[in-house]
Coordinates of C-alpha atoms in Angstrom, one line a residue:
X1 CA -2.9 -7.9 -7.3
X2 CA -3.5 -6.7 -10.7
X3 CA -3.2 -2.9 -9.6
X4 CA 0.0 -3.9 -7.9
X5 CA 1.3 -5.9 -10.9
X6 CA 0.3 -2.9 -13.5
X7 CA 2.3 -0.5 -11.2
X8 CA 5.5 -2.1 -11.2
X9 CA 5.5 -3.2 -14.3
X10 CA 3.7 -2.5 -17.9
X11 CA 4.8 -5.3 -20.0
X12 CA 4.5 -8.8 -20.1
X13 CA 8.6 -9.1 -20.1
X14 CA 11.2 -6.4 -20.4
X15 CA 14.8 -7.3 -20.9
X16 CA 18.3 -5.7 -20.7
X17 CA 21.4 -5.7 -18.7
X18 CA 21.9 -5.7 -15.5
X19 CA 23.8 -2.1 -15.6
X20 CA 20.0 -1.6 -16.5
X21 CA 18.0 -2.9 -13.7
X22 CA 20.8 -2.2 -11.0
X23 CA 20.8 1.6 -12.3
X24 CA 24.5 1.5 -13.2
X25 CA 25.6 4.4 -16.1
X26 CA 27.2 2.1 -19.1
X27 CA 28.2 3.0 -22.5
X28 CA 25.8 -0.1 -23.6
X29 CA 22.8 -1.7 -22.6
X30 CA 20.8 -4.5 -24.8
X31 CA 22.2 -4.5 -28.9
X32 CA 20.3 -5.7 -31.7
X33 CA 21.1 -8.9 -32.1
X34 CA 20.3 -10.1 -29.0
X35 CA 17.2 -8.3 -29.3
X36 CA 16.5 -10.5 -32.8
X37 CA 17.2 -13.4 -30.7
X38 CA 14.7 -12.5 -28.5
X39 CA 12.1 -11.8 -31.6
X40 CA 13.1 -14.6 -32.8
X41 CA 12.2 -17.3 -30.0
X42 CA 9.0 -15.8 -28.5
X43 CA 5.5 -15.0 -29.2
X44 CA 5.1 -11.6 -29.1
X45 CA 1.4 -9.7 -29.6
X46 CA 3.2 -6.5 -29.2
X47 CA 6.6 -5.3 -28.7
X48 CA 9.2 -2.5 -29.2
X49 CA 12.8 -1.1 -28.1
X50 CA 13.3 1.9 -25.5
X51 CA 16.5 4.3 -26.5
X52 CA 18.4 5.9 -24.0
X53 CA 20.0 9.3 -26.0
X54 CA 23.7 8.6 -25.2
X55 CA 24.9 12.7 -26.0
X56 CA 24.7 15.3 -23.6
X57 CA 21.3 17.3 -24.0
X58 CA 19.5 20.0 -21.9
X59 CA 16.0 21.6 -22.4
X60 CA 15.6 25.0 -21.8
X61 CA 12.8 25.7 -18.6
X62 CA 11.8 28.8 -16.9
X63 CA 13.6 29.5 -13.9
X64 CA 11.2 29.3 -11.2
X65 CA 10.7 25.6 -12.3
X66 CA 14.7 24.9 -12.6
X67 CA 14.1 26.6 -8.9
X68 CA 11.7 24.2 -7.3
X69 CA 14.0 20.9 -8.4
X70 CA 17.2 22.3 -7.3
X71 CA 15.4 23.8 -3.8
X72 CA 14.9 20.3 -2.3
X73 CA 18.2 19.7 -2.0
X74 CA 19.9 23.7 -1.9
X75 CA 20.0 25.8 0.5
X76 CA 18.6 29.4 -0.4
X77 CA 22.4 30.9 -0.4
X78 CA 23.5 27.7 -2.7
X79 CA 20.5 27.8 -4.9
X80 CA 21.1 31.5 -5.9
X81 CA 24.9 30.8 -6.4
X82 CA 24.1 27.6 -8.4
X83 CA 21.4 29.5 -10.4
X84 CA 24.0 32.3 -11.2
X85 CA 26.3 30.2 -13.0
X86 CA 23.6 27.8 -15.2
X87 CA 23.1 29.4 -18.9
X88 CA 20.3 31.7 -19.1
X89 CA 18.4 33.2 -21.9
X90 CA 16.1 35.7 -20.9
X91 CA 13.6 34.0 -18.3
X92 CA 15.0 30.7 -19.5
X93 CA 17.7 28.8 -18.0
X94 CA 19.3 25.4 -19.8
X95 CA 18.4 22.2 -17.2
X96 CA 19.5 19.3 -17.5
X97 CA 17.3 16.5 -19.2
X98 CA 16.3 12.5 -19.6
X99 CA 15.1 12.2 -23.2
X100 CA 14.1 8.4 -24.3
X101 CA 13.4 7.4 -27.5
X102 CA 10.5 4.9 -28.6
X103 CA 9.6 3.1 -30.9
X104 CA 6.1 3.7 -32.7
X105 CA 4.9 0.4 -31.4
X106 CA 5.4 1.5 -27.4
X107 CA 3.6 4.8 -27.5
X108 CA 0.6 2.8 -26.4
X109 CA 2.1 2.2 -23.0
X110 CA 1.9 6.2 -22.3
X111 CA -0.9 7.4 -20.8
X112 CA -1.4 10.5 -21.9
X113 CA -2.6 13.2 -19.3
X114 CA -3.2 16.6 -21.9
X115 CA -2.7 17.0 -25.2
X116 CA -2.4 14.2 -28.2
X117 CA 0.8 11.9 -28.9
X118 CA -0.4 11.0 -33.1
X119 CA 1.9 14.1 -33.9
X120 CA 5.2 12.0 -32.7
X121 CA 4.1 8.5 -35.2
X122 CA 4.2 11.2 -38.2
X123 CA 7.4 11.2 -40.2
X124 CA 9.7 14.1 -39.9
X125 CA 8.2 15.5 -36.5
X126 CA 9.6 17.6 -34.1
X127 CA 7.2 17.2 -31.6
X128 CA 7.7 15.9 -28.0
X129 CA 5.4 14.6 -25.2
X130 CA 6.9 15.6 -21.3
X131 CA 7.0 13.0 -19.0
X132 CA 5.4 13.8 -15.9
X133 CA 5.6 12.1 -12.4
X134 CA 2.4 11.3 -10.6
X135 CA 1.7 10.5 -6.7
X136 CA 1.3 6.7 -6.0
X137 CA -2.4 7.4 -6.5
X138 CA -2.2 8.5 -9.9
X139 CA -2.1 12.3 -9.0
X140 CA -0.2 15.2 -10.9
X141 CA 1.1 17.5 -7.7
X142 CA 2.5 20.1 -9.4
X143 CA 0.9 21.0 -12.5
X144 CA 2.7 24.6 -12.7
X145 CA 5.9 23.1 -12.8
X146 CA 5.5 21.6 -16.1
X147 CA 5.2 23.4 -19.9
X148 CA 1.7 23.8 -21.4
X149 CA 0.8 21.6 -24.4
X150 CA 1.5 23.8 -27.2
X151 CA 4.3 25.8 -26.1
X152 CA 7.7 25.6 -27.7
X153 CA 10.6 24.0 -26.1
X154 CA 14.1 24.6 -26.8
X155 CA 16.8 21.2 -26.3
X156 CA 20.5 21.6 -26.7
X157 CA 23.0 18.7 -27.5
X158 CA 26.6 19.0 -27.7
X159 CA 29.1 16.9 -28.5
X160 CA 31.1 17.4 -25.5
X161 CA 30.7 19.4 -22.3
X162 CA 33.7 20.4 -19.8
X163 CA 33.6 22.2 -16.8
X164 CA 36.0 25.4 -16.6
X165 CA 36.7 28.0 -14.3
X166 CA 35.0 31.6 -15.1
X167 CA 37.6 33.2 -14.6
X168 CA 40.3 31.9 -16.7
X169 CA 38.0 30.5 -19.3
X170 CA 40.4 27.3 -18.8
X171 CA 39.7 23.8 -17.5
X172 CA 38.6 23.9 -14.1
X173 CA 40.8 22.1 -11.6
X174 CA 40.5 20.8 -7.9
X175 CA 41.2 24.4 -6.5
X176 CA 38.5 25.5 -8.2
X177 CA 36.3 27.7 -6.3
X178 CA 32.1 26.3 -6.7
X179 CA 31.2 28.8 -7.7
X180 CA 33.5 29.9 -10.5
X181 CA 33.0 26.6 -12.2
X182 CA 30.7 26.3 -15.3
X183 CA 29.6 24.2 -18.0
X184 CA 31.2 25.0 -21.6
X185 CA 29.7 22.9 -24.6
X186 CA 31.2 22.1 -27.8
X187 CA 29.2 21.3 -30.8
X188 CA 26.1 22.4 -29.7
X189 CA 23.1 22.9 -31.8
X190 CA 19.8 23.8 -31.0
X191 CA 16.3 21.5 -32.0
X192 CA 13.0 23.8 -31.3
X193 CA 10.5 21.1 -30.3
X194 CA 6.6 21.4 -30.0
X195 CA 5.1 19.8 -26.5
X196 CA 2.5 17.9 -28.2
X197 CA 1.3 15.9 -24.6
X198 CA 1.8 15.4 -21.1
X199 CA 2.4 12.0 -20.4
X200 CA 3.1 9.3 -17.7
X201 CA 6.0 7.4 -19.0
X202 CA 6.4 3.7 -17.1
X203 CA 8.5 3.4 -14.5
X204 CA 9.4 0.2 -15.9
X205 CA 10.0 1.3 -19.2
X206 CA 12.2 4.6 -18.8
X207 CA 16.1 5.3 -17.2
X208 CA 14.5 4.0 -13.5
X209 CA 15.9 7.2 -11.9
X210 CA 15.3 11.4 -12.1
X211 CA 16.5 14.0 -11.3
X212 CA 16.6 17.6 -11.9
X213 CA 15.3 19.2 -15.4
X214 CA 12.7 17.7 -17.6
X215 CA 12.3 14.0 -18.7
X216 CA 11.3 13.5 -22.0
X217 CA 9.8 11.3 -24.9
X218 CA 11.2 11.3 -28.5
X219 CA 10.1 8.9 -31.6
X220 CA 13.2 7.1 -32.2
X221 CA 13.3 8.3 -36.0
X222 CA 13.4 12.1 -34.1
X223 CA 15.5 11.5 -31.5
X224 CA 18.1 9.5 -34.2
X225 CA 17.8 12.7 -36.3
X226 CA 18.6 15.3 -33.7
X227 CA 21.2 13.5 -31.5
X228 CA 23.3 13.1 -33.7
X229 CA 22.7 8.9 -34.3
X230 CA 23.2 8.9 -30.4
X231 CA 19.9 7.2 -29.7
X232 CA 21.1 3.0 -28.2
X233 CA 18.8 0.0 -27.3
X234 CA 18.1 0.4 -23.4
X235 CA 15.2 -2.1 -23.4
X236 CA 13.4 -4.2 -25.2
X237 CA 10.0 -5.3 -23.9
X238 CA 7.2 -7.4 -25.2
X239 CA 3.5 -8.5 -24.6
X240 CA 2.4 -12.6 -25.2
X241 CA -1.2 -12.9 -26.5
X242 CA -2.2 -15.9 -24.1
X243 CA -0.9 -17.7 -20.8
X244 CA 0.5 -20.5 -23.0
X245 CA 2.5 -17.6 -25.1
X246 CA 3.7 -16.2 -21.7
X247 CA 4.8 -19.4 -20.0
X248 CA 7.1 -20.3 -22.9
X249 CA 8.5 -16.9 -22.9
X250 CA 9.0 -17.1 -19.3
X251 CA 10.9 -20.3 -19.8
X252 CA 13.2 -19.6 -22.3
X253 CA 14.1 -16.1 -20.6
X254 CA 14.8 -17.7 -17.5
X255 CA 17.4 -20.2 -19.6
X256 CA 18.8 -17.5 -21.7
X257 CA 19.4 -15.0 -18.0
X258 CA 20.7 -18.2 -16.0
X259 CA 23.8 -17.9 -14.8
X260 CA 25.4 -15.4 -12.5
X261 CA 27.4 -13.8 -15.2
X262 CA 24.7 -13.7 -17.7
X263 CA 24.9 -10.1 -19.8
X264 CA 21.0 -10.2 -19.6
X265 CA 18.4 -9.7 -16.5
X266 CA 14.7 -10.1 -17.7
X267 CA 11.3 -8.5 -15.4
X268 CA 8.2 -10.3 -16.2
X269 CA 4.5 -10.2 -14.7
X270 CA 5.4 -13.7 -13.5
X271 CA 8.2 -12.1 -10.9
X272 CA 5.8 -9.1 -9.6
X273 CA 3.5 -11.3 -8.8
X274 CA 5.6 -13.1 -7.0
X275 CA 6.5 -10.4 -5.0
X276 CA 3.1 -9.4 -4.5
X277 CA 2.6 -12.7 -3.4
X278 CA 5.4 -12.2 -1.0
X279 CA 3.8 -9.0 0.5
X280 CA -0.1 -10.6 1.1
X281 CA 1.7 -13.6 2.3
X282 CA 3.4 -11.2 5.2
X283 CA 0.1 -9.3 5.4
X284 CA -1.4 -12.4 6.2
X285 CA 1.0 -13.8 8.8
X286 CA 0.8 -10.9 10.9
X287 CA -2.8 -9.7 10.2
X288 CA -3.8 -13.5 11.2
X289 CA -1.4 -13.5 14.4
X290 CA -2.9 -10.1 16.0
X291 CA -6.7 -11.4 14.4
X292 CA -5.9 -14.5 16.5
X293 CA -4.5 -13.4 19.2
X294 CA -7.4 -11.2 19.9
X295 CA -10.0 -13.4 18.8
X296 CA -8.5 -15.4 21.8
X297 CA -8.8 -12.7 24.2
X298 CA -11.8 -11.8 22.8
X299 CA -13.2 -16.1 23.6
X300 CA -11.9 -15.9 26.7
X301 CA -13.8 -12.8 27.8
X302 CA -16.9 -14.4 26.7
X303 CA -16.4 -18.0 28.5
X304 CA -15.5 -16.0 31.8
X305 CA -18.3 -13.7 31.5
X306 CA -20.9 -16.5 31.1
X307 CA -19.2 -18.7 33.8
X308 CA -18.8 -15.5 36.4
X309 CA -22.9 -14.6 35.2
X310 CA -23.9 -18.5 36.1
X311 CA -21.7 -18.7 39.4
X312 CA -23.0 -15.4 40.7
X313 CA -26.6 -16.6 40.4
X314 CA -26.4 -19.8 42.2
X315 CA -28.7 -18.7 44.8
X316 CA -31.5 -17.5 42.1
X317 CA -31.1 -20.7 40.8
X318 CA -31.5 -22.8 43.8
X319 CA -34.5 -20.6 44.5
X320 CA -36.4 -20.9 41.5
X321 CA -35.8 -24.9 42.2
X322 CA -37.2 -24.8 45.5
X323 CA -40.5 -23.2 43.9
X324 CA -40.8 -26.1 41.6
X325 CA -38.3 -25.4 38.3
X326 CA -37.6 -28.5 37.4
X327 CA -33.9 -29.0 36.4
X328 CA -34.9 -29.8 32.6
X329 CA -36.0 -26.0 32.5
X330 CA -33.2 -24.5 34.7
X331 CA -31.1 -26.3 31.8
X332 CA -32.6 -24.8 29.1
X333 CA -33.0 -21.8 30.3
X334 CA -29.5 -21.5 31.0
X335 CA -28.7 -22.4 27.1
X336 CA -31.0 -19.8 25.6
X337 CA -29.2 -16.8 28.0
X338 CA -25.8 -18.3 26.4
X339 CA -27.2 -18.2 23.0
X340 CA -28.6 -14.9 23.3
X341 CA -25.0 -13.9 24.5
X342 CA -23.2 -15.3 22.0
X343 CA -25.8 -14.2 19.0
X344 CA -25.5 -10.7 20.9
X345 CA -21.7 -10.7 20.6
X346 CA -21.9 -11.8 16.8
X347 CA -24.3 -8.6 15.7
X348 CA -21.9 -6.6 18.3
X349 CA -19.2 -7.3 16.2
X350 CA -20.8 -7.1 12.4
X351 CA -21.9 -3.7 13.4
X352 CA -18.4 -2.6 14.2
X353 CA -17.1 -4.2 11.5
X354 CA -19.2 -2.2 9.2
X355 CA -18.2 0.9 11.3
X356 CA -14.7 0.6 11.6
X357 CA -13.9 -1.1 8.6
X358 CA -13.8 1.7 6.0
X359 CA -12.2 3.8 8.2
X360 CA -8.9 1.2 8.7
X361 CA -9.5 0.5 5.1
X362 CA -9.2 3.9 4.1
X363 CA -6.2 4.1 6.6
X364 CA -4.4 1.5 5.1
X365 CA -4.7 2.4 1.3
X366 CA -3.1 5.8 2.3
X367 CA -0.4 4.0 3.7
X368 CA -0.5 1.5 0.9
X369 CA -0.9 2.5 -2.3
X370 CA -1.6 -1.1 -4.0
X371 CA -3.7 -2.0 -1.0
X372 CA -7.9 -2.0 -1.7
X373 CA -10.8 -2.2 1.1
X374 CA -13.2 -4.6 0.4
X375 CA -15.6 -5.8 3.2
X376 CA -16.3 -9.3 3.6
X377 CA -19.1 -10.7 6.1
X378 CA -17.2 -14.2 6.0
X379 CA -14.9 -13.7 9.1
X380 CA -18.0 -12.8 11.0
X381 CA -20.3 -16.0 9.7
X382 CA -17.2 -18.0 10.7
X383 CA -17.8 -16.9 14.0
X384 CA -21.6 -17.4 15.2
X385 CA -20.9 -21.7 14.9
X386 CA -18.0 -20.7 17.2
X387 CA -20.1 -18.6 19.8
X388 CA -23.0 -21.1 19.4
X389 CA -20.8 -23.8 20.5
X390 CA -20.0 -21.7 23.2
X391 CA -23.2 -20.5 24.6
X392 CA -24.3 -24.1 24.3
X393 CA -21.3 -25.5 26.0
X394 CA -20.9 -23.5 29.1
X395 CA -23.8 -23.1 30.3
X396 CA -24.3 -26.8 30.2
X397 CA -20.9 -27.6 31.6
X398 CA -21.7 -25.4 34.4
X399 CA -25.1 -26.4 34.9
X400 CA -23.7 -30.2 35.2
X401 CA -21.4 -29.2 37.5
X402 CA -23.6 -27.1 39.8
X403 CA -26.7 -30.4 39.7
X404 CA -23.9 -32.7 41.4
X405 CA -25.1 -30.7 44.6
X406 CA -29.0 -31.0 46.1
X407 CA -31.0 -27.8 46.7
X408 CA -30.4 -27.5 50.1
X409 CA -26.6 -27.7 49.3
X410 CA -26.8 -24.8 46.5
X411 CA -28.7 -22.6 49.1
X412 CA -26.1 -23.3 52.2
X413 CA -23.3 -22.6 49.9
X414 CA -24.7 -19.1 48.1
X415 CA -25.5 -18.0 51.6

C-alpha cells in the first residue's frame, strides 16, 4: 500500500482548485489568504506553496531533443516543416517549457537523480534543477534527451506572444497556410540559468500534465525575479507529524471542500488509500472467485479419483477378505491410501507454488507497477485439514457402503 500511496501522492494533504486537479488552464488557482487559513487551522510538521509561472517562457534545447518530443506525434514531412519555423540559434532551437516555482521548504520532496539542489536555497541564484520523467519503476529511459548538470541553459519570457504569417510579418489569420505561421514575442528577455540537478518532480506536486520542451524547477525568490512577478500559488501542500495531527486535518479539509461549488478540492494520504483499498478489494474479488472456483474443480478431482481408485478395486478387496483381512484392516488400510493421497496432493501443490509463484509474481508487477510478490505458505496449510478430511472421509464412506454387501456378494458383483 505504502508504495502505492507514495506514488500517487507525496504529501500528507495538498490543496487547490478544482481547475487544478481537473487540469483546467485558469488565470488563478489557490491565493494567500486561503492558504493562511489553511496554516492557520492545521498542524503542519512541514509545508510549502507550488508556483505555476503565469508568462510565456521557453528554454532553449538542442534540436535532436526538440526532435524526439515533437516525433511522437509528427510525421517525418510535418516534423521538418514544424522544425523549420521554431526559432533557432545555431544548434539550439527555443521549446516550449513548464517552469514551477518552490518554495525552500518543498525542495525536500525532489528526489534528486545527478547533480546537487543547495545551489537553488542560496539567495540571488540562477540555478535550475530539470525535471525528469521516470518509468513506473523508477527508471530514467532516455538519459540523452536531457541537459548535463553543469551545462548552461538559456530561458526566454515575453510579455506577449502572437502568431503571424511569415510572409506579411502581420497577424496570421484563418487562411493562413501552417506553415507560414510563426511565433513573434514581445518583451522578451533572456535569463542564462545553470542546471544544477536532475530531478524527479512529484506528479502530485507539479502542473499534472507535459508536453513538449523541458519542465523545470525554480526557487520561488528566482523564478519571481526573472518572470517578471509572474510566479502564482498553484498548490499548497503540507505534512501532519502524527495520525492525531492528520485526522483533524482531514476533518476540517473535508468541511472547508464540502459542497459542490466549493472553490477548493483537497488530495490527502487518507483518499489514496482509499483507492488503493478499492483496487486490493477488486484484486481480491476476482483472485478469490477463479482461486475458488478451481480449488473446487481441483476437490472434485480428488473425491472422484479416490472414489473411481476404491470402486475399481472391489474385487482385490473382496479377495484379500476371503484370505482372512478382517474388515477392521481393510478399513484402515483404505484411510492411510486416502491420506497418503491427500498429503501427496498437498506437497504437489507447495512445490508448484514455489515454482510458479515468482514467475506470476514477476508477471504481475510488470503489469502492475504498485503490485509486490510475496510468497505466503498459508493458502497451502489451509489446505492439508481440508484434504485430510477428505482422505479420511471417502474412503470410509465408501468402505461403509461397499460392507453392506457379504464377500460372496463383492466377488459376484466385480466378476
Amino acid at each position: 500500500m505504502e508504495k502505492y500511496v507514495s506514488t500517487m501522492t507525496c504529501a500528507d494533504f495538498i490543496v487547490s482548485t478544482p481547475d487544478y486537479f481537473r487540469y483546467n488552464p485558469a488565470d488563478e488557482f489557490i491565493t494567500p489568504e486561503q492558504i493562511e487559513e489553511i496554516a492557520a487551522n492545521t498542524k503542519a510538521s512541514l509545508s510549502g506553496t507550488g508556483y505555476a509561472v503565469r508568462k510565456p517562457k521557453y528554454l532553449w534545447m538542442a534540436e535532436d531533443a526538440l526532435r524526439q518530443d515533437y516525433a511522437r506525434y509528427e510525421s517525418a514531412e510535418q516534423l521538418d516543416s514544424h522544425m523549420s519555423r521554431l526559432e533557432h540559434r545555431g544548434n539550439m532551437v527555443m521549446g516550449d517549457t513548464r517552469i514551477e516555482a518552490l518554495d525552500n521548504s518543498l525542495f525536500d520532496k525532489l528526489q534528486v537523480l545527478d547533480g546537487d539542489i543547495s545551489p537553488m536555497l542560496e539567495p540571488d541564484n540562477n540555478a535550475i534543477a530539470i525535471a525528469v520523467s521516470l518509468d513506473d519503476y523508477g527508471n530514467l529511459p532516455n538519459p540523452e534527451y536531457y541537459p548535463k548538470v553543469g551545462d548552461t541553459i538559456t530561458a526566454t519570457y515575453a510579455d506577449d506572444v502572437k502568431y503571424i504569417d511569415s510572409r506579411t510579418g502581420e497577424l496570421r489569420t484563418e487562411d493562413t497556410p501552417e506553415e507560414y505561421i510563426q511565433k513573434k514575442l514581445y518583451g522578451a528577455r533572456d535569463v542564462e540559468y545553470t542546471v544544477c540537478a536532475l530531478v524527479e518532480l512529484p506528479n502530485s506536486m507539479s502542473y499534472r500534465y507535459s508536453g513538449v520542451g523541458y519542465d523545470a524547477v525554480l526557487s520561488v525568490d528566482t523564478a519571481q525575479r526573472d518572470s517578471g512577478g509572474a510566479a502564482i500559488p498553484m498548490l499548497y501542500l503540507f505534512d501532519t507529524a502524527d495520525d492525531a495531527d492528520e485526522a483533524e486535518a482531514e476533518q476540517y479539509l473535508s468541511k472547508l471542500t464540502a459542497g459542490e461549488f466549493s472553490p477548493l478540492m483537497y488530495e490527502s494520504k487518507a483518499t489514496a488509500r482509499s483507492e488503493f483499498a478499492q483496487y486490493r478489494q477488486m484484486f481480491l474479488l476476482i483472485g478469490g472467485t477463479l482461486c475458488a472456483i478451481i480449488g473446487l474443480v481441483g476437490l472434485l478431482n480428488f473425491f472422484n479419483a479416490m472414489m473411481t481408485g476404491i470402486l475399481s478395486r472391489r474385487r482385490e478387496f473382496a479377495v484379500l477378505q476371503a484370505v482372512g483381512m478382517t474388515n477392521r484392516q481393510l478399513k484402515t488400510m483404505l484411510i492411510y491410501e486416502g491420506l497418503f493421497y491427500a498429503m501427496s496432493s498437498v506437497a504437489v501443490a507447495f512445490i508448484l507454488s514455489l515454482a510458479v509463484g515468482p514467475l506470476a509474481g514477476k508477471m504481475l508487477g510488470s503489469m502492475f507497477w504498485f503490485f509486490e510478490y510475496r510468497f505466503t505458505i498459508l493458502p497451502v496449510l489451509l489446505t492439508i485439514p481440508v484434504f485430510l478430511l477428505l482422505g479420511w472421509l471417502i474412503p470410509c464412506m465408501m468402505y461403509d457402503n461397499a460392507a453392506k454387501c457379504s464377500v460372496v456378494e463383492q466377488l459376484r458383483d466385480a466378476q
